[in-house]
PDB file of N, CA and C in Angstrom:
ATOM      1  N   UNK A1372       0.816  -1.159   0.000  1.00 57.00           N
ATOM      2  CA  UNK A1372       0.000   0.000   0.000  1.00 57.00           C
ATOM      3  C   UNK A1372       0.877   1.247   0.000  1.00 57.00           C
ATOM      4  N   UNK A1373       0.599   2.105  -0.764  1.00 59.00           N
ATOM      5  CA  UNK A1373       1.230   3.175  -0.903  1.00 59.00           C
ATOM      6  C   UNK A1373       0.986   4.692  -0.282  1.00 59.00           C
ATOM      7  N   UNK A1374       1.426   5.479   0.424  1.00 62.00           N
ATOM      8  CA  UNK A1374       1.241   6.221   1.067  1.00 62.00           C
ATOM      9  C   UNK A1374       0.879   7.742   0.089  1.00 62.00           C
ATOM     10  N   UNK A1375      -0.531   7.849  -0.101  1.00 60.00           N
ATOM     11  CA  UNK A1375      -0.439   8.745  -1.529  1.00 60.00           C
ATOM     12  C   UNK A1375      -0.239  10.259  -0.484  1.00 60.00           C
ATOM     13  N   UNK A1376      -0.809  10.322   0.846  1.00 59.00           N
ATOM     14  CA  UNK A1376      -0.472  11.758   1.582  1.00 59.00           C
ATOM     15  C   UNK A1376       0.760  12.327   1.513  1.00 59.00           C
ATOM     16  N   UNK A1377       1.663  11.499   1.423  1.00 60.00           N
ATOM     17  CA  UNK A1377       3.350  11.727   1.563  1.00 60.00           C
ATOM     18  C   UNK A1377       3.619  12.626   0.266  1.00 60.00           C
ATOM     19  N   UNK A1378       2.868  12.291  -0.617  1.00 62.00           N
ATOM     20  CA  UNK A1378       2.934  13.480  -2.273  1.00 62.00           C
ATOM     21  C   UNK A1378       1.883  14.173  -2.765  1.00 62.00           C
ATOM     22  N   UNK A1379       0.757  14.462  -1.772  1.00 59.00           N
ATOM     23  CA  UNK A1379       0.449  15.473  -1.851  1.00 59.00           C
ATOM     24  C   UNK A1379       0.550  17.055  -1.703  1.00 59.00           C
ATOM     25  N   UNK A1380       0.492  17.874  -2.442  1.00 61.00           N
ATOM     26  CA  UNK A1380       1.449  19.213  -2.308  1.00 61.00           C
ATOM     27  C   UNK A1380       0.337  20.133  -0.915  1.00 61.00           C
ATOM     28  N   UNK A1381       1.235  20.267  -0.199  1.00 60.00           N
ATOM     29  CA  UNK A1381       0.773  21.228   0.811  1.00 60.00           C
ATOM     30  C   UNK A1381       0.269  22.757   0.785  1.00 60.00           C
ATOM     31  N   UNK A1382      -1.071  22.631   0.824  1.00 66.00           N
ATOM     32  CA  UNK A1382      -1.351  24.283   0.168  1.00 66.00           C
ATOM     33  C   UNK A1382      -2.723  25.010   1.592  1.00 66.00           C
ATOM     34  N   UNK A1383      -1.913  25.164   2.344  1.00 67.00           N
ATOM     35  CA  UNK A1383      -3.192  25.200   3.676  1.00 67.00           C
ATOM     36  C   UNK A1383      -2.969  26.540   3.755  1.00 67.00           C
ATOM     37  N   UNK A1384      -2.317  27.374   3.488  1.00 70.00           N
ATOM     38  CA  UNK A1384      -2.086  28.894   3.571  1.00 70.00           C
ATOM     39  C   UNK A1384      -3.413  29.523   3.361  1.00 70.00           C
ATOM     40  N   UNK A1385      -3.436  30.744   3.939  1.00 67.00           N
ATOM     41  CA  UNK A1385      -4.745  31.511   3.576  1.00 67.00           C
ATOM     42  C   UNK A1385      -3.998  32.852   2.811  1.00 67.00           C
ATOM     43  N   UNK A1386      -4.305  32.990   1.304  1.00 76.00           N
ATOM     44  CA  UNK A1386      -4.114  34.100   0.919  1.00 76.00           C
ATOM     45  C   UNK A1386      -5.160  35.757   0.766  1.00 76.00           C
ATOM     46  N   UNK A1387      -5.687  35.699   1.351  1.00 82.00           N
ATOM     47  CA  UNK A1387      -6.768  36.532   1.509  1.00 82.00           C
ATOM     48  C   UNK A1387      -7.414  36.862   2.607  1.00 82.00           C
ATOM     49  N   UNK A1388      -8.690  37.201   2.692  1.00 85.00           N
ATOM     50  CA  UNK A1388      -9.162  37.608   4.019  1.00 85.00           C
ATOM     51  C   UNK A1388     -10.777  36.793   3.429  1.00 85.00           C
ATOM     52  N   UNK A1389     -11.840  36.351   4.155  1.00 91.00           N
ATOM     53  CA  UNK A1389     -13.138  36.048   4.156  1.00 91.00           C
ATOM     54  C   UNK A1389     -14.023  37.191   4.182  1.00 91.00           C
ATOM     55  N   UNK A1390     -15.422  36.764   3.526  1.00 92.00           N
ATOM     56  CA  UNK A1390     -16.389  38.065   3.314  1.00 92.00           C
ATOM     57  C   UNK A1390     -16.084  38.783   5.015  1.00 92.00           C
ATOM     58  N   UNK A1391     -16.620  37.613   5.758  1.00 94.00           N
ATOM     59  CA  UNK A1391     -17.175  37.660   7.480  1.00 94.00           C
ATOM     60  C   UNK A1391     -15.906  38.706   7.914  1.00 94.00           C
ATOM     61  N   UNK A1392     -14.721  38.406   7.656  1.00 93.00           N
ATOM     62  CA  UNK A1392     -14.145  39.549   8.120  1.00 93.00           C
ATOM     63  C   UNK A1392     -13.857  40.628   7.653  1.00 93.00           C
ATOM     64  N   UNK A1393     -14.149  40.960   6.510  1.00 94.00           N
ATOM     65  CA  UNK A1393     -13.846  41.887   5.909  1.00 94.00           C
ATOM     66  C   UNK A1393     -15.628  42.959   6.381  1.00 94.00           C
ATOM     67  N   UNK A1394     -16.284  42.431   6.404  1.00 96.00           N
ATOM     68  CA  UNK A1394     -17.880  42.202   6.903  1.00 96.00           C
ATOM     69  C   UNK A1394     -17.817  43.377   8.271  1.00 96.00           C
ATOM     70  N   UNK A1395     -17.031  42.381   9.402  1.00 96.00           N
ATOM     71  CA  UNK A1395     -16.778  42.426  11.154  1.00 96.00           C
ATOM     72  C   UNK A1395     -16.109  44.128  10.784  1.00 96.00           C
ATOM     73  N   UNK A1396     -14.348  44.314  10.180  1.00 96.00           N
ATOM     74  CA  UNK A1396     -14.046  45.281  10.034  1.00 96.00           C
ATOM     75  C   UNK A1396     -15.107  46.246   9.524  1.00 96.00           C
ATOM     76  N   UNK A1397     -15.650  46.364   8.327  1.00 97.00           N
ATOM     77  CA  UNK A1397     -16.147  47.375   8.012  1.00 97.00           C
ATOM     78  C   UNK A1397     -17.778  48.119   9.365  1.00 97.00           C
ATOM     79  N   UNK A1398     -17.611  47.056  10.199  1.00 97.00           N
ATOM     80  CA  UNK A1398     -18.811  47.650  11.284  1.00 97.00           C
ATOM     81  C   UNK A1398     -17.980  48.223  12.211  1.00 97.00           C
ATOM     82  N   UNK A1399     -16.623  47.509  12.663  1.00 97.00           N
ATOM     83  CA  UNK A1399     -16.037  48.223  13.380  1.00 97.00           C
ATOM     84  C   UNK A1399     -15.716  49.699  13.272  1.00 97.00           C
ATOM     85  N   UNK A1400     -15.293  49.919  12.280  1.00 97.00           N
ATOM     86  CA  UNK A1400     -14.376  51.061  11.301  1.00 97.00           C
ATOM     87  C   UNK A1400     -16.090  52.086  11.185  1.00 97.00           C
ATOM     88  N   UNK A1401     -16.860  51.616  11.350  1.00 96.00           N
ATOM     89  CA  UNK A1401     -18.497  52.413  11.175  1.00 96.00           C
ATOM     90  C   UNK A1401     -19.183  52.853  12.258  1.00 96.00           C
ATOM     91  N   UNK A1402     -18.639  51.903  13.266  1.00 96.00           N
ATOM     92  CA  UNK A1402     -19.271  51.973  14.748  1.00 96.00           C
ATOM     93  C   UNK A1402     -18.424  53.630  15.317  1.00 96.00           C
ATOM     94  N   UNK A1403     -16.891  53.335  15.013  1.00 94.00           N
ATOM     95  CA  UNK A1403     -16.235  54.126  15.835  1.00 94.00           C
ATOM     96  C   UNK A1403     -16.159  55.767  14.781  1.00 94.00           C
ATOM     97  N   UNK A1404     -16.654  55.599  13.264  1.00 95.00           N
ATOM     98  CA  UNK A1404     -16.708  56.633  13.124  1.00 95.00           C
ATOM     99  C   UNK A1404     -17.614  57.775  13.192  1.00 95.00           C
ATOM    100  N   UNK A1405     -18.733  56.726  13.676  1.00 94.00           N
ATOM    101  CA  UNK A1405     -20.261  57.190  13.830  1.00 94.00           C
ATOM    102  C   UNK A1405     -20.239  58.114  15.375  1.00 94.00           C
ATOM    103  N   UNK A1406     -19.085  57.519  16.041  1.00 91.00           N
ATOM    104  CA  UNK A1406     -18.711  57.983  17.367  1.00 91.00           C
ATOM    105  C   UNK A1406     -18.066  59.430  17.210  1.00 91.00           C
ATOM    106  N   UNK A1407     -17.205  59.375  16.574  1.00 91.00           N
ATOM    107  CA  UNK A1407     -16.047  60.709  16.497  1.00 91.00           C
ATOM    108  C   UNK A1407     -16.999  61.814  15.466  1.00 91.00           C
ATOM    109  N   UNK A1408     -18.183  61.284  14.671  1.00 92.00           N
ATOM    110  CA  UNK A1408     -18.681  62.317  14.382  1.00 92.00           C
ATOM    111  C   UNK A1408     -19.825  63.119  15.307  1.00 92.00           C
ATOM    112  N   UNK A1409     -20.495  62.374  16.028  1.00 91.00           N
ATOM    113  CA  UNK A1409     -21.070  62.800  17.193  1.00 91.00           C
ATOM    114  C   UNK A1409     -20.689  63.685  18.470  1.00 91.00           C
ATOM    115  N   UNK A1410     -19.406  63.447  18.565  1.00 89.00           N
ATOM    116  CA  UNK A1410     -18.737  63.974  19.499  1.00 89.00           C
ATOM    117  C   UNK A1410     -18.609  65.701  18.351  1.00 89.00           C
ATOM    118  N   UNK A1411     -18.961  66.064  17.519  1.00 90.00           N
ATOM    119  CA  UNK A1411     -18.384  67.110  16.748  1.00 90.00           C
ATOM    120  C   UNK A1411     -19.299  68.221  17.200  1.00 90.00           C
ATOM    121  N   UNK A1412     -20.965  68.051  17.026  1.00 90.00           N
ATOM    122  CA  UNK A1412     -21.957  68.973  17.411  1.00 90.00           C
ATOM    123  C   UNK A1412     -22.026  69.087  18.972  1.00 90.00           C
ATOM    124  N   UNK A1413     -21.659  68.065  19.759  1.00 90.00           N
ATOM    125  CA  UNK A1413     -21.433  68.399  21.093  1.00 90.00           C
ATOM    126  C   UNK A1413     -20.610  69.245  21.459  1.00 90.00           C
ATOM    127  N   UNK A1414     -19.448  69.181  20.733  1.00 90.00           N
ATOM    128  CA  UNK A1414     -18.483  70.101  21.414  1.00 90.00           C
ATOM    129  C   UNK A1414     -18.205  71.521  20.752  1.00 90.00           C
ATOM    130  N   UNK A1415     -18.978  71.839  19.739  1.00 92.00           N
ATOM    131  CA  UNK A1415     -19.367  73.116  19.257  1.00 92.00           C
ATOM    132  C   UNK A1415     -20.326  73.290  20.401  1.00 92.00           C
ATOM    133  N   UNK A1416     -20.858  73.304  20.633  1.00 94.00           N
ATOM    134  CA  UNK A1416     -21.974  73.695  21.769  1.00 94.00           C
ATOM    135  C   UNK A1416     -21.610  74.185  22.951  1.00 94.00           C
ATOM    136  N   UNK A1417     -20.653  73.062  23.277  1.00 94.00           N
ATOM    137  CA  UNK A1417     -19.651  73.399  24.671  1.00 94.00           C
ATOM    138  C   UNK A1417     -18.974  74.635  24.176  1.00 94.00           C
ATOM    139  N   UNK A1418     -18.197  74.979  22.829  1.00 94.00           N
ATOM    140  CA  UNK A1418     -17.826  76.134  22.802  1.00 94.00           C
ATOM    141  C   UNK A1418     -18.634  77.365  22.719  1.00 94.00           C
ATOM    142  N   UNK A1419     -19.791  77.008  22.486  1.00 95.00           N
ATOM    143  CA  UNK A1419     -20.100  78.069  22.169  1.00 95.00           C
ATOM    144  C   UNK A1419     -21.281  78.759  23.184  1.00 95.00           C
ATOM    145  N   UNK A1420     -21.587  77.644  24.360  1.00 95.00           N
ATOM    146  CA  UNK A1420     -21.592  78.248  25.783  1.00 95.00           C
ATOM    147  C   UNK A1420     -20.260  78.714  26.706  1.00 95.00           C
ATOM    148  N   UNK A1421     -19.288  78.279  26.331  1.00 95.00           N
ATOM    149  CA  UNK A1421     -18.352  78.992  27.015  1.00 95.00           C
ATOM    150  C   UNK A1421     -17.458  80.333  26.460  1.00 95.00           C
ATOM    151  N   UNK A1422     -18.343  80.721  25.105  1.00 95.00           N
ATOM    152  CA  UNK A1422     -18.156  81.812  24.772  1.00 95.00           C
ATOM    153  C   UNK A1422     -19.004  82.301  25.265  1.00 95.00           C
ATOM    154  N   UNK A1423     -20.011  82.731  25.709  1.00 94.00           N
ATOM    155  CA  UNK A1423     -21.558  83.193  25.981  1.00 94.00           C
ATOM    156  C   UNK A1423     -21.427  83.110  27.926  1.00 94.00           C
ATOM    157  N   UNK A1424     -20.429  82.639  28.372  1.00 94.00           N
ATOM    158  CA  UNK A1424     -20.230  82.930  29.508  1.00 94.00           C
ATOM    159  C   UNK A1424     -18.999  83.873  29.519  1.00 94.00           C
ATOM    160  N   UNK A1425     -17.883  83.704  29.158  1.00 95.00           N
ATOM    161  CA  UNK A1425     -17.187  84.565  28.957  1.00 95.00           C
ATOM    162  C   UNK A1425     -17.852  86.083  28.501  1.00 95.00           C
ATOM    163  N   UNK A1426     -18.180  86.006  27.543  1.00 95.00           N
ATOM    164  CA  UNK A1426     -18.636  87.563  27.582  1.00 95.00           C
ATOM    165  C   UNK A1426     -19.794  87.878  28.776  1.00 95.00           C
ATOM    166  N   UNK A1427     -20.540  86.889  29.211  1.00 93.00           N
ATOM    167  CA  UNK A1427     -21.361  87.483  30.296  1.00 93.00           C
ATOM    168  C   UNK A1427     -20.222  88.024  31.424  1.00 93.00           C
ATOM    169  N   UNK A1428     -19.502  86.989  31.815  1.00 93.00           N
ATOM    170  CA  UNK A1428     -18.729  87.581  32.806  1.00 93.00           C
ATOM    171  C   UNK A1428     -17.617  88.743  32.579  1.00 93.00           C
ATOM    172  N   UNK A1429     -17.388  89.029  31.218  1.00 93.00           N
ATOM    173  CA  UNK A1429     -16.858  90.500  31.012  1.00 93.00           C
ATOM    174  C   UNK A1429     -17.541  91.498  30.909  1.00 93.00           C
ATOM    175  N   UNK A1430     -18.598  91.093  30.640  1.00 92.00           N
ATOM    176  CA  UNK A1430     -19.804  92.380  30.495  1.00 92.00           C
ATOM    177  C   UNK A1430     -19.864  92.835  32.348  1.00 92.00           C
ATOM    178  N   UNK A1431     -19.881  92.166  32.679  1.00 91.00           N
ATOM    179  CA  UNK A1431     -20.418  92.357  34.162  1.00 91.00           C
ATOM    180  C   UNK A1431     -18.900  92.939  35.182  1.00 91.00           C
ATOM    181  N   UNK A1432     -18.155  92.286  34.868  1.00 90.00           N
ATOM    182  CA  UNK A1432     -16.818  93.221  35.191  1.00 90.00           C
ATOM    183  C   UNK A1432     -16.326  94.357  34.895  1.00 90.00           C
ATOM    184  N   UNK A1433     -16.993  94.757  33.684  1.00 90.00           N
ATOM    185  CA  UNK A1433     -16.966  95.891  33.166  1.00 90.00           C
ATOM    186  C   UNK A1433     -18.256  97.005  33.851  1.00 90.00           C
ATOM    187  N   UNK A1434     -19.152  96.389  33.932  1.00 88.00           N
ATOM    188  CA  UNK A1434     -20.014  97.454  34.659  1.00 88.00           C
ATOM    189  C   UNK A1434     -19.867  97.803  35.897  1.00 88.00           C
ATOM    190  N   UNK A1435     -18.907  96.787  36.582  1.00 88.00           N
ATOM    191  CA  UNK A1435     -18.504  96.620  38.226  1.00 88.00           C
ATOM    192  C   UNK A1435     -17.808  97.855  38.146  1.00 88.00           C
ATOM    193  N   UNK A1436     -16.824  97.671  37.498  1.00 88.00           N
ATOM    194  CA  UNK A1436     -15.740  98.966  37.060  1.00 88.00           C
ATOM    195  C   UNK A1436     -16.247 100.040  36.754  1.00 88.00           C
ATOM    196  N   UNK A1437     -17.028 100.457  36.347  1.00 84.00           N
ATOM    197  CA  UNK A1437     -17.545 101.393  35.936  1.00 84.00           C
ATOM    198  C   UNK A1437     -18.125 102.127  37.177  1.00 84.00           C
ATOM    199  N   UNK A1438     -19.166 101.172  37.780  1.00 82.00           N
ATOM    200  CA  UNK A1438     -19.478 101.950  38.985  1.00 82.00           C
ATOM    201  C   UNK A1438     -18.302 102.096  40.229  1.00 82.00           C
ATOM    202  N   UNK A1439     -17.454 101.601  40.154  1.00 82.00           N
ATOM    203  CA  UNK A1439     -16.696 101.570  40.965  1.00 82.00           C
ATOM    204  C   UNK A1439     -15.718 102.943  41.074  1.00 82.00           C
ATOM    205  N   UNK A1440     -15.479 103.354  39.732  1.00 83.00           N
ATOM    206  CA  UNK A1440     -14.682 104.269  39.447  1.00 83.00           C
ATOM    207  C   UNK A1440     -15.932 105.200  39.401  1.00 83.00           C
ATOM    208  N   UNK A1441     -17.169 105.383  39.137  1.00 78.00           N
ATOM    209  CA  UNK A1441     -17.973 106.302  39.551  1.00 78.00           C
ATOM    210  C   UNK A1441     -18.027 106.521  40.807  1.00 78.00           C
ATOM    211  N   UNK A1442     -18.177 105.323  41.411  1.00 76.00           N
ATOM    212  CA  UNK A1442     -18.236 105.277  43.106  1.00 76.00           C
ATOM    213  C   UNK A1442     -16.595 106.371  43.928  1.00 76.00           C
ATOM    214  N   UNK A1443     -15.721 106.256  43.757  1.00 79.00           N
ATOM    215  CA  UNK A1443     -14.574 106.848  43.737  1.00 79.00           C
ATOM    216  C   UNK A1443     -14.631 108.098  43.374  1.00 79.00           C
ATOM    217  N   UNK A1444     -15.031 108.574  42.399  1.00 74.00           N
ATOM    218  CA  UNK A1444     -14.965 110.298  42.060  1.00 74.00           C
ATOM    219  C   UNK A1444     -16.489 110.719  42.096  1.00 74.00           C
ATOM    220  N   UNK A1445     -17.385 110.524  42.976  1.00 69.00           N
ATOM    221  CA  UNK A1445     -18.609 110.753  43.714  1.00 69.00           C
ATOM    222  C   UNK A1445     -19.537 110.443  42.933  1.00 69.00           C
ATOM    223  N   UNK A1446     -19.084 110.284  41.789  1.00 60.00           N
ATOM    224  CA  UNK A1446     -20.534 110.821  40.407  1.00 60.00           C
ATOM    225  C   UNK A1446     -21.529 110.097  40.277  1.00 60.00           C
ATOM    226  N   UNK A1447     -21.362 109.406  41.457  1.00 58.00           N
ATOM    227  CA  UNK A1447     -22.668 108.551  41.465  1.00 58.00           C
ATOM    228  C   UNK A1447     -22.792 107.724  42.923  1.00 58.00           C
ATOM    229  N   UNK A1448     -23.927 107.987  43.398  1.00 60.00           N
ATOM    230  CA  UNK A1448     -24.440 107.671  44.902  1.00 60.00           C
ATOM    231  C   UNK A1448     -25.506 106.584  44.644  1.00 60.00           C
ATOM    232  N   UNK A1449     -25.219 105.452  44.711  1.00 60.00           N
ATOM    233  CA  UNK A1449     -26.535 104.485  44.994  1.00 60.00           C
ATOM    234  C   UNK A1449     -27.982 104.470  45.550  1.00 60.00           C
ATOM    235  N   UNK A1450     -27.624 105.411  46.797  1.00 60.00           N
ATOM    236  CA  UNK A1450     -28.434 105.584  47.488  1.00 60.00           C
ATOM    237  C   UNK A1450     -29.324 106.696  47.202  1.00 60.00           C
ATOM    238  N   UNK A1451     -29.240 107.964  46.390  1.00 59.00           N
ATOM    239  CA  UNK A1451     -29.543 109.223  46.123  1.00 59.00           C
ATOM    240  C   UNK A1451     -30.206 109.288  45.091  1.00 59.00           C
ATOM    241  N   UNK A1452     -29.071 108.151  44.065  1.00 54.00           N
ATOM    242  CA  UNK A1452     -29.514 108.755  42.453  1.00 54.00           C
ATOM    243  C   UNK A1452     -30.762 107.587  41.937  1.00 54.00           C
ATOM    244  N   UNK A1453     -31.457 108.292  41.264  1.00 54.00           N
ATOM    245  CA  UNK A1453     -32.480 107.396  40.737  1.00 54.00           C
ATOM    246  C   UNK A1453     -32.067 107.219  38.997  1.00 54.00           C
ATOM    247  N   UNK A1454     -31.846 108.335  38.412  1.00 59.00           N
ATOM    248  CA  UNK A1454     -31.546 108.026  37.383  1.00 59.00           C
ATOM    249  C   UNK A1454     -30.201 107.962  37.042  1.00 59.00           C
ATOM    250  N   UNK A1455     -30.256 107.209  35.907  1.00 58.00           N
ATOM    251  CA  UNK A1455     -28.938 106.543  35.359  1.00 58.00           C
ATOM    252  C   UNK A1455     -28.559 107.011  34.185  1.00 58.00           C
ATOM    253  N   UNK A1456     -28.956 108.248  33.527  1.00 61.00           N
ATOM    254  CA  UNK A1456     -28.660 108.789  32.422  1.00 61.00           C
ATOM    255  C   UNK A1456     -27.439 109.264  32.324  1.00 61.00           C
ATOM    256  N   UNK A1457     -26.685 109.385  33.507  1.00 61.00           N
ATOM    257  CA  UNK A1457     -25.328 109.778  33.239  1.00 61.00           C
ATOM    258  C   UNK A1457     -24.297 108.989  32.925  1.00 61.00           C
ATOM    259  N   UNK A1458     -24.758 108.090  33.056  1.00 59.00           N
ATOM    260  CA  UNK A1458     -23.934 106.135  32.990  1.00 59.00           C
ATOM    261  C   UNK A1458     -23.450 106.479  31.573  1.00 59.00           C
ATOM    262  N   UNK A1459     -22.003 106.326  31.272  1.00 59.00           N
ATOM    263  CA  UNK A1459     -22.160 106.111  29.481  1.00 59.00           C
ATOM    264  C   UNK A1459     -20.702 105.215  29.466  1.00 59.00           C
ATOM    265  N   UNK A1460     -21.257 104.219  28.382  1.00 57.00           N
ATOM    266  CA  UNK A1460     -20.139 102.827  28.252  1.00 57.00           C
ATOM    267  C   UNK A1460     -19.487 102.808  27.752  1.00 57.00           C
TER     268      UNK A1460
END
């Protein structure tokens, strides 16, 4: 009896990739870009409340100042003045 396995040519290599993985990658590669685009309108938002606080809180430092340095050269009494027409920004 002759051993025909002994001359058969060995060809078990995989040269390629299968649908299934090529399949798996393309959800991966979809999942995570579906992620990084989401994250895009969120964080415009975040900027653009922390622009909108920033100027609130300069607006308001600025009027602090204002009365403050009014407060300092008399030109204005809290307690006295009712109108504010002399205020100018």
């Amino acid at each position: 009896m002759v051993n025909t396995t002994a001359f058969a040519p060995v060809n078990n290599r995989r040269h390629g990739l299968t649908l299934t993985e090529v399949l798996a990658t393309i959800f991966i590669l979809a999942v995570g870009m579906l992620s990084i685009l989401i994250l895009f309108p969120v964080g415009a938002m975040k900027v653009k409340a922390a622009l909108n606080n920033e100027r609130t809180a300069l607006a308001a430092s600025n009027g602090i100042s204002n009365l403050a340095i009014l407060a300092k050269a008399k030109a204005w009494d809290p307690v006295t003045t009712v109108s504010y027409t002399h205020l100018t920004l």
